Structure formats: C-alpha cells, structure tokens
Amino acid sequence: MPIALFREELWGDYVDVKANAKSLLIKELRREKQKGPVTIFMSSSTDPYQPIEYKEELTRNLLETLTEDPPDFLFIQTRSPMVTRDLDLFQKLKDRLLISITIETDEDSIRKQFSPQAPAIRGRLRALKELHANGIQTQAAIAPLLPSSPNFPKILRDHTNRITIDDFFMGDGSGGKRTKQLNIQNKYESEHVHHWYDRDAYKKLLRRFQQEFLDEELFISQQGFLPPT
C-alpha cells in the first residue's frame, strides 16, 4: 500500500491514529449523500477493533457519528470479540447493518499455527452469538479458510444464519499470486494439511456447510462482502 512505502516498520508493526477521522467522516458523509445512496465497508484493510481501540475509541466515535447520520448500509468486518462493546450503537443501526466476524476454523490449534496473534476462536464465536441473539444481522466469514473439522458447520449453525467462504486464491486480489509470494503454501505443508491449500478446497467446505445451511445463506468470496439485496 502507498502508505507503507514511506515507513521503515513492517506492515502490521505500527498503527497511525487518524485524530481527525470523525470530522472527516461528517464532511464526507454529507457530501456523498448528496450524490445518492451511501454504503460503507468498515474496513477493508485494517480491523476496526484492533487492540489500540481499547484506548483510542476511534471506531466507537465513528459509529456514534453514523448513528446520528446513518448511511444506507454499513458493513463491519472484524476478528475481534471487542465488537460487542458497541452493541448499543448497533441497535440504532440495526436495519442498515451487517457485522461479519472472521472465523477461519473451529480448531484453535490451527489458529495458533497460522494466525497466533488473532483472538481465540471461542471468543469470536461468543461475540457472534451475542450479536445474533440481539437481533443484529451477522455472518461468519471463513476467510481465508483454514483446515477445520467436519463439525464446523454445526457449530456455526447455532451462532448465525449467514456464511461466507473465501480462500487465498479468490480473496487476495491477484488470483493467489500475492499469497504465493508469502510462501503460505509452506506453512500448510509443514503442518501436514497441504490438501487444504488448493483451489478446490473451498468446494469441499461448501459441501459440508450445505448440509446445515440453506443455499441462500451461503456466499462465496466477494459476494459475501456486498450489501444484501
């Protein structure tokens, strides 16, 4: 990304807080509404509930702005159980909101091997279930999919009614070339789960989920991150 070209630190090792984000949002939201319907993806490249949010509350401030002047649709994508903190604000946006929580696998041992710094699976499941139980439209984003157990669909059936499946080939924006440069395949091979790093692996997972979910509750890659029609 352009912003990373001028930093000595590696992507993910630093955080810049946009102190004027709220005032910019108010200004841009008003301008865009004059042009037509406004949909917002929060957010495509950084998690809106990364750890520094505990201190800065930037995401909460932006959500407060959006409750005062709602967009036509707001899509929130996160890995963090912290998302339940803002349930009071989500209630005000309920009909215009979808919260997607990334849950790549049901096996925390796999999570520790592939994304050790990500929140534990049980915490994300608990957050998903709490939001869903409070009438918030939710989805579990299995993105990118990691090795999982055959019981994965049954677990998520109790937590949400919308599933999106994505992988490194469809979801990295380059047909898998960008991911290949990161040698992700080596990780799958070292963990003896190389058959999950395959362009057709998502089809196997989809078949499992079709046993628990309706076709209209299942989405593949980009279609799962668009506003519901």
PDB file of C-alpha atoms in Angstrom:
ATOM      1  CA  MET A   1       0.000   0.000   0.000  1.00  0.00           C
ATOM      2  CA  PRO A   2       1.253   3.543  -0.699  1.00  0.00           C
ATOM      3  CA  ILE A   3       1.356   4.473   2.986  1.00  0.00           C
ATOM      4  CA  ALA A   4       3.720   1.568   3.682  1.00  0.00           C
ATOM      5  CA  LEU A   5       6.287   2.735   1.132  1.00  0.00           C
ATOM      6  CA  PHE A   6       7.417   5.516   3.436  1.00  0.00           C
ATOM      7  CA  ARG A   7       7.640   3.507   6.659  1.00  0.00           C
ATOM      8  CA  GLU A   8      10.652   1.616   7.975  1.00  0.00           C
ATOM      9  CA  GLU A   9       8.457  -0.716  10.049  1.00  0.00           C
ATOM     10  CA  LEU A  10       6.816  -3.752   8.564  1.00  0.00           C
ATOM     11  CA  TRP A  11       3.091  -3.677   7.799  1.00  0.00           C
ATOM     12  CA  GLY A  12       1.295  -4.710  10.977  1.00  0.00           C
ATOM     13  CA  ASP A  13       4.024  -3.461  13.326  1.00  0.00           C
ATOM     14  CA  TYR A  14       2.724   0.097  13.609  1.00  0.00           C
ATOM     15  CA  VAL A  15      -0.538   1.991  13.985  1.00  0.00           C
ATOM     16  CA  ASP A  16      -1.248   5.569  12.944  1.00  0.00           C
ATOM     17  CA  VAL A  17      -4.326   7.032  14.617  1.00  0.00           C
ATOM     18  CA  LYS A  18      -6.281   9.393  12.394  1.00  0.00           C
ATOM     19  CA  ALA A  19      -7.150  12.004  15.001  1.00  0.00           C
ATOM     20  CA  ASN A  20      -9.442  13.981  12.687  1.00  0.00           C
ATOM     21  CA  ALA A  21     -11.332  10.937  11.403  1.00  0.00           C
ATOM     22  CA  LYS A  22     -14.658  11.927  12.942  1.00  0.00           C
ATOM     23  CA  SER A  23     -14.726  15.407  11.424  1.00  0.00           C
ATOM     24  CA  LEU A  24     -13.669  13.994   8.053  1.00  0.00           C
ATOM     25  CA  LEU A  25     -16.409  11.389   8.202  1.00  0.00           C
ATOM     26  CA  ILE A  26     -19.074  14.002   8.920  1.00  0.00           C
ATOM     27  CA  LYS A  27     -17.896  16.092   5.971  1.00  0.00           C
ATOM     28  CA  GLU A  28     -17.551  13.217   3.507  1.00  0.00           C
ATOM     29  CA  LEU A  29     -20.816  11.582   4.531  1.00  0.00           C
ATOM     30  CA  ARG A  30     -22.776  14.763   3.854  1.00  0.00           C
ATOM     31  CA  ARG A  31     -21.081  15.213   0.503  1.00  0.00           C
ATOM     32  CA  GLU A  32     -21.652  11.636  -0.638  1.00  0.00           C
ATOM     33  CA  LYS A  33     -25.302  11.630   0.421  1.00  0.00           C
ATOM     34  CA  GLN A  34     -25.926  14.480  -1.975  1.00  0.00           C
ATOM     35  CA  LYS A  35     -24.823  12.172  -4.805  1.00  0.00           C
ATOM     36  CA  GLY A  36     -27.010   9.197  -3.878  1.00  0.00           C
ATOM     37  CA  PRO A  37     -27.147   6.119  -1.594  1.00  0.00           C
ATOM     38  CA  VAL A  38     -24.129   5.597   0.641  1.00  0.00           C
ATOM     39  CA  THR A  39     -22.745   2.213   1.683  1.00  0.00           C
ATOM     40  CA  ILE A  40     -19.700   1.869   3.938  1.00  0.00           C
ATOM     41  CA  PHE A  41     -17.268  -1.045   4.393  1.00  0.00           C
ATOM     42  CA  MET A  42     -15.593  -0.804   7.805  1.00  0.00           C
ATOM     43  CA  SER A  43     -12.963  -1.765   6.922  1.00  0.00           C
ATOM     44  CA  SER A  44     -11.179  -3.345   4.009  1.00  0.00           C
ATOM     45  CA  SER A  45      -7.523  -3.218   5.092  1.00  0.00           C
ATOM     46  CA  THR A  46      -7.374  -2.751   8.883  1.00  0.00           C
ATOM     47  CA  ASP A  47      -9.512  -4.225  11.644  1.00  0.00           C
ATOM     48  CA  PRO A  48     -11.747  -1.539  13.204  1.00  0.00           C
ATOM     49  CA  TYR A  49     -11.353  -3.321  16.560  1.00  0.00           C
ATOM     50  CA  GLN A  50      -7.592  -3.742  16.773  1.00  0.00           C
ATOM     51  CA  PRO A  51      -6.173  -3.572  20.348  1.00  0.00           C
ATOM     52  CA  ILE A  52      -5.445   0.161  20.314  1.00  0.00           C
ATOM     53  CA  GLU A  53      -9.208   0.727  20.034  1.00  0.00           C
ATOM     54  CA  TYR A  54      -9.473  -0.030  23.759  1.00  0.00           C
ATOM     55  CA  LYS A  55      -7.583   3.202  24.400  1.00  0.00           C
ATOM     56  CA  GLU A  56      -8.464   5.436  21.458  1.00  0.00           C
ATOM     57  CA  GLU A  57     -12.155   4.511  20.912  1.00  0.00           C
ATOM     58  CA  LEU A  58     -11.863   5.857  17.382  1.00  0.00           C
ATOM     59  CA  THR A  59     -14.195   3.237  15.959  1.00  0.00           C
ATOM     60  CA  ARG A  60     -16.808   3.971  18.596  1.00  0.00           C
ATOM     61  CA  ASN A  61     -16.620   7.694  17.845  1.00  0.00           C
ATOM     62  CA  LEU A  62     -17.164   6.982  14.149  1.00  0.00           C
ATOM     63  CA  LEU A  63     -20.102   4.714  14.925  1.00  0.00           C
ATOM     64  CA  GLU A  64     -21.669   7.426  17.071  1.00  0.00           C
ATOM     65  CA  THR A  65     -21.434   9.748  14.076  1.00  0.00           C
ATOM     66  CA  LEU A  66     -23.078   7.138  11.862  1.00  0.00           C
ATOM     67  CA  THR A  67     -25.981   6.690  14.274  1.00  0.00           C
ATOM     68  CA  GLU A  68     -26.635  10.428  14.061  1.00  0.00           C
ATOM     69  CA  ASP A  69     -26.484  10.486  10.260  1.00  0.00           C
ATOM     70  CA  PRO A  70     -26.895   6.854   9.111  1.00  0.00           C
ATOM     71  CA  PRO A  71     -25.602   5.592   5.773  1.00  0.00           C
ATOM     72  CA  ASP A  72     -27.868   3.426   3.657  1.00  0.00           C
ATOM     73  CA  PHE A  73     -25.818   0.416   4.675  1.00  0.00           C
ATOM     74  CA  LEU A  74     -22.851  -0.301   6.961  1.00  0.00           C
ATOM     75  CA  PHE A  75     -20.760  -3.468   6.707  1.00  0.00           C
ATOM     76  CA  ILE A  76     -18.396  -4.116   9.631  1.00  0.00           C
ATOM     77  CA  GLN A  77     -15.656  -6.731   9.250  1.00  0.00           C
ATOM     78  CA  THR A  78     -13.606  -7.776  12.292  1.00  0.00           C
ATOM     79  CA  ARG A  79     -11.815 -10.608  14.051  1.00  0.00           C
ATOM     80  CA  SER A  80     -12.227  -9.100  17.484  1.00  0.00           C
ATOM     81  CA  PRO A  81     -14.688 -10.039  20.249  1.00  0.00           C
ATOM     82  CA  MET A  82     -14.415  -6.370  21.274  1.00  0.00           C
ATOM     83  CA  VAL A  83     -17.126  -5.684  18.706  1.00  0.00           C
ATOM     84  CA  THR A  84     -19.830  -6.490  21.289  1.00  0.00           C
ATOM     85  CA  ARG A  85     -18.831  -3.381  23.238  1.00  0.00           C
ATOM     86  CA  ASP A  86     -20.768  -1.271  20.757  1.00  0.00           C
ATOM     87  CA  LEU A  87     -23.979  -3.281  20.821  1.00  0.00           C
ATOM     88  CA  ASP A  88     -25.908  -0.211  21.999  1.00  0.00           C
ATOM     89  CA  LEU A  89     -24.913   1.661  18.833  1.00  0.00           C
ATOM     90  CA  PHE A  90     -25.588  -1.324  16.597  1.00  0.00           C
ATOM     91  CA  GLN A  91     -29.145  -1.420  17.915  1.00  0.00           C
ATOM     92  CA  LYS A  92     -29.674   2.052  16.472  1.00  0.00           C
ATOM     93  CA  LEU A  93     -28.364   0.962  13.059  1.00  0.00           C
ATOM     94  CA  LYS A  94     -29.948  -2.488  13.083  1.00  0.00           C
ATOM     95  CA  ASP A  95     -31.807  -2.366   9.763  1.00  0.00           C
ATOM     96  CA  ARG A  96     -28.830  -0.832   7.941  1.00  0.00           C
ATOM     97  CA  LEU A  97     -26.086  -3.032   9.376  1.00  0.00           C
ATOM     98  CA  LEU A  98     -24.308  -6.349   8.870  1.00  0.00           C
ATOM     99  CA  ILE A  99     -21.472  -7.446  11.148  1.00  0.00           C
ATOM    100  CA  SER A 100     -19.100 -10.044   9.735  1.00  0.00           C
ATOM    101  CA  ILE A 101     -16.764 -11.833  12.136  1.00  0.00           C
ATOM    102  CA  THR A 102     -13.844 -13.743  10.685  1.00  0.00           C
ATOM    103  CA  ILE A 103     -13.739 -17.329  11.934  1.00  0.00           C
ATOM    104  CA  GLU A 104     -11.368 -19.211   9.653  1.00  0.00           C
ATOM    105  CA  THR A 105     -11.555 -22.524  11.519  1.00  0.00           C
ATOM    106  CA  ASP A 106     -13.154 -24.158  14.532  1.00  0.00           C
ATOM    107  CA  GLU A 107      -9.834 -25.574  15.730  1.00  0.00           C
ATOM    108  CA  ASP A 108      -7.865 -23.208  17.940  1.00  0.00           C
ATOM    109  CA  SER A 109      -4.717 -25.288  17.479  1.00  0.00           C
ATOM    110  CA  ILE A 110      -4.866 -24.407  13.768  1.00  0.00           C
ATOM    111  CA  ARG A 111      -5.486 -20.752  14.607  1.00  0.00           C
ATOM    112  CA  LYS A 112      -2.361 -20.740  16.796  1.00  0.00           C
ATOM    113  CA  GLN A 113      -0.266 -22.145  13.961  1.00  0.00           C
ATOM    114  CA  PHE A 114      -1.499 -19.855  11.181  1.00  0.00           C
ATOM    115  CA  SER A 115      -2.502 -16.640  12.987  1.00  0.00           C
ATOM    116  CA  PRO A 116      -1.157 -16.786  16.562  1.00  0.00           C
ATOM    117  CA  GLN A 117      -1.848 -13.114  17.262  1.00  0.00           C
ATOM    118  CA  ALA A 118      -5.522 -13.341  16.314  1.00  0.00           C
ATOM    119  CA  PRO A 119      -8.164 -13.659  19.074  1.00  0.00           C
ATOM    120  CA  ALA A 120      -9.105 -17.139  20.237  1.00  0.00           C
ATOM    121  CA  ILE A 121     -11.878 -18.874  18.303  1.00  0.00           C
ATOM    122  CA  ARG A 122     -14.120 -19.303  21.361  1.00  0.00           C
ATOM    123  CA  GLY A 123     -14.155 -15.543  21.962  1.00  0.00           C
ATOM    124  CA  ARG A 124     -15.148 -14.814  18.381  1.00  0.00           C
ATOM    125  CA  LEU A 125     -17.882 -17.444  18.500  1.00  0.00           C
ATOM    126  CA  ARG A 126     -19.216 -15.956  21.711  1.00  0.00           C
ATOM    127  CA  ALA A 127     -19.289 -12.469  20.177  1.00  0.00           C
ATOM    128  CA  LEU A 128     -21.043 -13.716  17.040  1.00  0.00           C
ATOM    129  CA  LYS A 129     -23.700 -15.486  19.075  1.00  0.00           C
ATOM    130  CA  GLU A 130     -24.320 -12.454  21.314  1.00  0.00           C
ATOM    131  CA  LEU A 131     -24.810 -10.114  18.362  1.00  0.00           C
ATOM    132  CA  HIS A 132     -27.074 -12.588  16.587  1.00  0.00           C
ATOM    133  CA  ALA A 133     -29.132 -13.152  19.733  1.00  0.00           C
ATOM    134  CA  ASN A 134     -29.690  -9.394  19.998  1.00  0.00           C
ATOM    135  CA  GLY A 135     -31.184  -9.159  16.534  1.00  0.00           C
ATOM    136  CA  ILE A 136     -28.110  -7.856  14.706  1.00  0.00           C
ATOM    137  CA  GLN A 137     -27.626  -9.201  11.191  1.00  0.00           C
ATOM    138  CA  THR A 138     -24.392 -11.207  11.279  1.00  0.00           C
ATOM    139  CA  GLN A 139     -22.241 -13.506   9.234  1.00  0.00           C
ATOM    140  CA  ALA A 140     -19.276 -15.772   9.859  1.00  0.00           C
ATOM    141  CA  ALA A 141     -16.537 -15.103   7.337  1.00  0.00           C
ATOM    142  CA  ILE A 142     -14.439 -18.209   6.790  1.00  0.00           C
ATOM    143  CA  ALA A 143     -11.847 -16.099   5.071  1.00  0.00           C
ATOM    144  CA  PRO A 144      -9.322 -17.249   4.219  1.00  0.00           C
ATOM    145  CA  LEU A 145     -10.436 -20.770   5.017  1.00  0.00           C
ATOM    146  CA  LEU A 146      -8.095 -22.859   7.166  1.00  0.00           C
ATOM    147  CA  PRO A 147      -8.251 -26.563   7.982  1.00  0.00           C
ATOM    148  CA  SER A 148     -11.345 -27.295  10.060  1.00  0.00           C
ATOM    149  CA  SER A 149     -13.252 -30.228  11.486  1.00  0.00           C
ATOM    150  CA  PRO A 150     -16.385 -31.797   9.948  1.00  0.00           C
ATOM    151  CA  ASN A 151     -18.290 -30.340  12.911  1.00  0.00           C
ATOM    152  CA  PHE A 152     -17.552 -26.743  11.895  1.00  0.00           C
ATOM    153  CA  PRO A 153     -20.908 -26.163  10.099  1.00  0.00           C
ATOM    154  CA  LYS A 154     -22.911 -27.453  13.081  1.00  0.00           C
ATOM    155  CA  ILE A 155     -21.038 -25.134  15.428  1.00  0.00           C
ATOM    156  CA  LEU A 156     -21.741 -22.059  13.310  1.00  0.00           C
ATOM    157  CA  ARG A 157     -25.383 -23.055  12.733  1.00  0.00           C
ATOM    158  CA  ASP A 158     -26.025 -22.114  16.375  1.00  0.00           C
ATOM    159  CA  HIS A 159     -24.335 -18.739  16.011  1.00  0.00           C
ATOM    160  CA  THR A 160     -25.501 -17.140  12.735  1.00  0.00           C
ATOM    161  CA  ASN A 161     -27.595 -17.678   9.613  1.00  0.00           C
ATOM    162  CA  ARG A 162     -25.126 -16.340   7.055  1.00  0.00           C
ATOM    163  CA  ILE A 163     -21.795 -17.818   5.959  1.00  0.00           C
ATOM    164  CA  THR A 164     -19.169 -16.532   3.547  1.00  0.00           C
ATOM    165  CA  ILE A 165     -16.338 -18.755   2.351  1.00  0.00           C
ATOM    166  CA  ASP A 166     -13.195 -17.329   0.786  1.00  0.00           C
ATOM    167  CA  ASP A 167      -9.639 -18.535   0.218  1.00  0.00           C
ATOM    168  CA  PHE A 168      -6.191 -17.267  -0.719  1.00  0.00           C
ATOM    169  CA  PHE A 169      -6.858 -17.800  -4.427  1.00  0.00           C
ATOM    170  CA  MET A 170     -10.120 -15.877  -4.760  1.00  0.00           C
ATOM    171  CA  GLY A 171      -9.556 -13.373  -1.983  1.00  0.00           C
ATOM    172  CA  ASP A 172      -6.087 -11.891  -2.333  1.00  0.00           C
ATOM    173  CA  GLY A 173      -6.926  -9.778  -5.371  1.00  0.00           C
ATOM    174  CA  SER A 174      -4.360 -11.404  -7.635  1.00  0.00           C
ATOM    175  CA  GLY A 175      -5.665 -14.921  -8.175  1.00  0.00           C
ATOM    176  CA  GLY A 176      -3.378 -16.239  -5.453  1.00  0.00           C
ATOM    177  CA  LYS A 177      -0.119 -14.775  -6.803  1.00  0.00           C
ATOM    178  CA  ARG A 178       0.296 -12.330  -3.925  1.00  0.00           C
ATOM    179  CA  THR A 179      -0.195 -15.065  -1.345  1.00  0.00           C
ATOM    180  CA  LYS A 180       2.212 -17.393  -3.151  1.00  0.00           C
ATOM    181  CA  GLN A 181       4.960 -14.784  -2.768  1.00  0.00           C
ATOM    182  CA  LEU A 182       4.487 -15.008   1.016  1.00  0.00           C
ATOM    183  CA  ASN A 183       5.196 -18.753   0.947  1.00  0.00           C
ATOM    184  CA  ILE A 184       1.932 -19.550   2.705  1.00  0.00           C
ATOM    185  CA  GLN A 185       1.921 -22.941   0.987  1.00  0.00           C
ATOM    186  CA  ASN A 186       4.990 -23.933   3.009  1.00  0.00           C
ATOM    187  CA  LYS A 187       3.017 -23.422   6.190  1.00  0.00           C
ATOM    188  CA  TYR A 188       0.308 -25.822   5.038  1.00  0.00           C
ATOM    189  CA  GLU A 189       2.927 -28.396   4.088  1.00  0.00           C
ATOM    190  CA  SER A 190       4.803 -28.109   7.392  1.00  0.00           C
ATOM    191  CA  GLU A 191       1.540 -28.700   9.265  1.00  0.00           C
ATOM    192  CA  HIS A 192       0.718 -31.672   7.002  1.00  0.00           C
ATOM    193  CA  VAL A 193      -2.511 -30.073   5.779  1.00  0.00           C
ATOM    194  CA  HIS A 194      -1.360 -29.274   2.247  1.00  0.00           C
ATOM    195  CA  HIS A 195      -4.625 -30.588   0.762  1.00  0.00           C
ATOM    196  CA  TRP A 196      -6.367 -27.547   2.264  1.00  0.00           C
ATOM    197  CA  TYR A 197      -4.165 -25.219   0.190  1.00  0.00           C
ATOM    198  CA  ASP A 198      -5.916 -25.955  -3.076  1.00  0.00           C
ATOM    199  CA  ARG A 199      -8.139 -24.015  -5.452  1.00  0.00           C
ATOM    200  CA  ASP A 200     -10.917 -26.563  -4.942  1.00  0.00           C
ATOM    201  CA  ALA A 201     -10.686 -26.837  -1.154  1.00  0.00           C
ATOM    202  CA  TYR A 202     -13.497 -24.313  -0.731  1.00  0.00           C
ATOM    203  CA  LYS A 203     -15.828 -26.650  -2.652  1.00  0.00           C
ATOM    204  CA  LYS A 204     -15.243 -29.392  -0.091  1.00  0.00           C
ATOM    205  CA  LEU A 205     -16.002 -26.948   2.713  1.00  0.00           C
ATOM    206  CA  LEU A 206     -19.057 -25.628   0.891  1.00  0.00           C
ATOM    207  CA  ARG A 207     -20.490 -29.136   0.596  1.00  0.00           C
ATOM    208  CA  ARG A 208     -20.149 -29.563   4.348  1.00  0.00           C
ATOM    209  CA  PHE A 209     -21.975 -26.315   5.003  1.00  0.00           C
ATOM    210  CA  GLN A 210     -24.733 -27.169   2.559  1.00  0.00           C
ATOM    211  CA  GLN A 211     -25.711 -29.947   4.948  1.00  0.00           C
ATOM    212  CA  GLU A 212     -26.532 -27.389   7.660  1.00  0.00           C
ATOM    213  CA  PHE A 213     -27.339 -24.146   5.820  1.00  0.00           C
ATOM    214  CA  LEU A 214     -29.690 -23.165   3.008  1.00  0.00           C
ATOM    215  CA  ASP A 215     -28.185 -22.121  -0.311  1.00  0.00           C
ATOM    216  CA  GLU A 216     -29.413 -18.559   0.226  1.00  0.00           C
ATOM    217  CA  GLU A 217     -27.457 -18.440   3.490  1.00  0.00           C
ATOM    218  CA  LEU A 218     -24.150 -19.328   1.827  1.00  0.00           C
ATOM    219  CA  PHE A 219     -21.907 -16.945  -0.101  1.00  0.00           C
ATOM    220  CA  ILE A 220     -18.606 -17.307  -1.913  1.00  0.00           C
ATOM    221  CA  SER A 221     -15.787 -14.754  -1.841  1.00  0.00           C
ATOM    222  CA  GLN A 222     -16.727 -11.224  -2.978  1.00  0.00           C
ATOM    223  CA  GLN A 223     -20.480 -11.788  -2.980  1.00  0.00           C
ATOM    224  CA  GLY A 224     -20.357 -12.254   0.780  1.00  0.00           C
ATOM    225  CA  PHE A 225     -18.946  -8.787   1.340  1.00  0.00           C
ATOM    226  CA  LEU A 226     -21.532  -6.854  -0.620  1.00  0.00           C
ATOM    227  CA  PRO A 227     -24.663  -5.194   0.811  1.00  0.00           C
ATOM    228  CA  PRO A 228     -27.557  -7.692   0.986  1.00  0.00           C
ATOM    229  CA  THR A 229     -30.071  -7.312  -1.829  1.00  0.00           C
TER     230      THR A 229
END
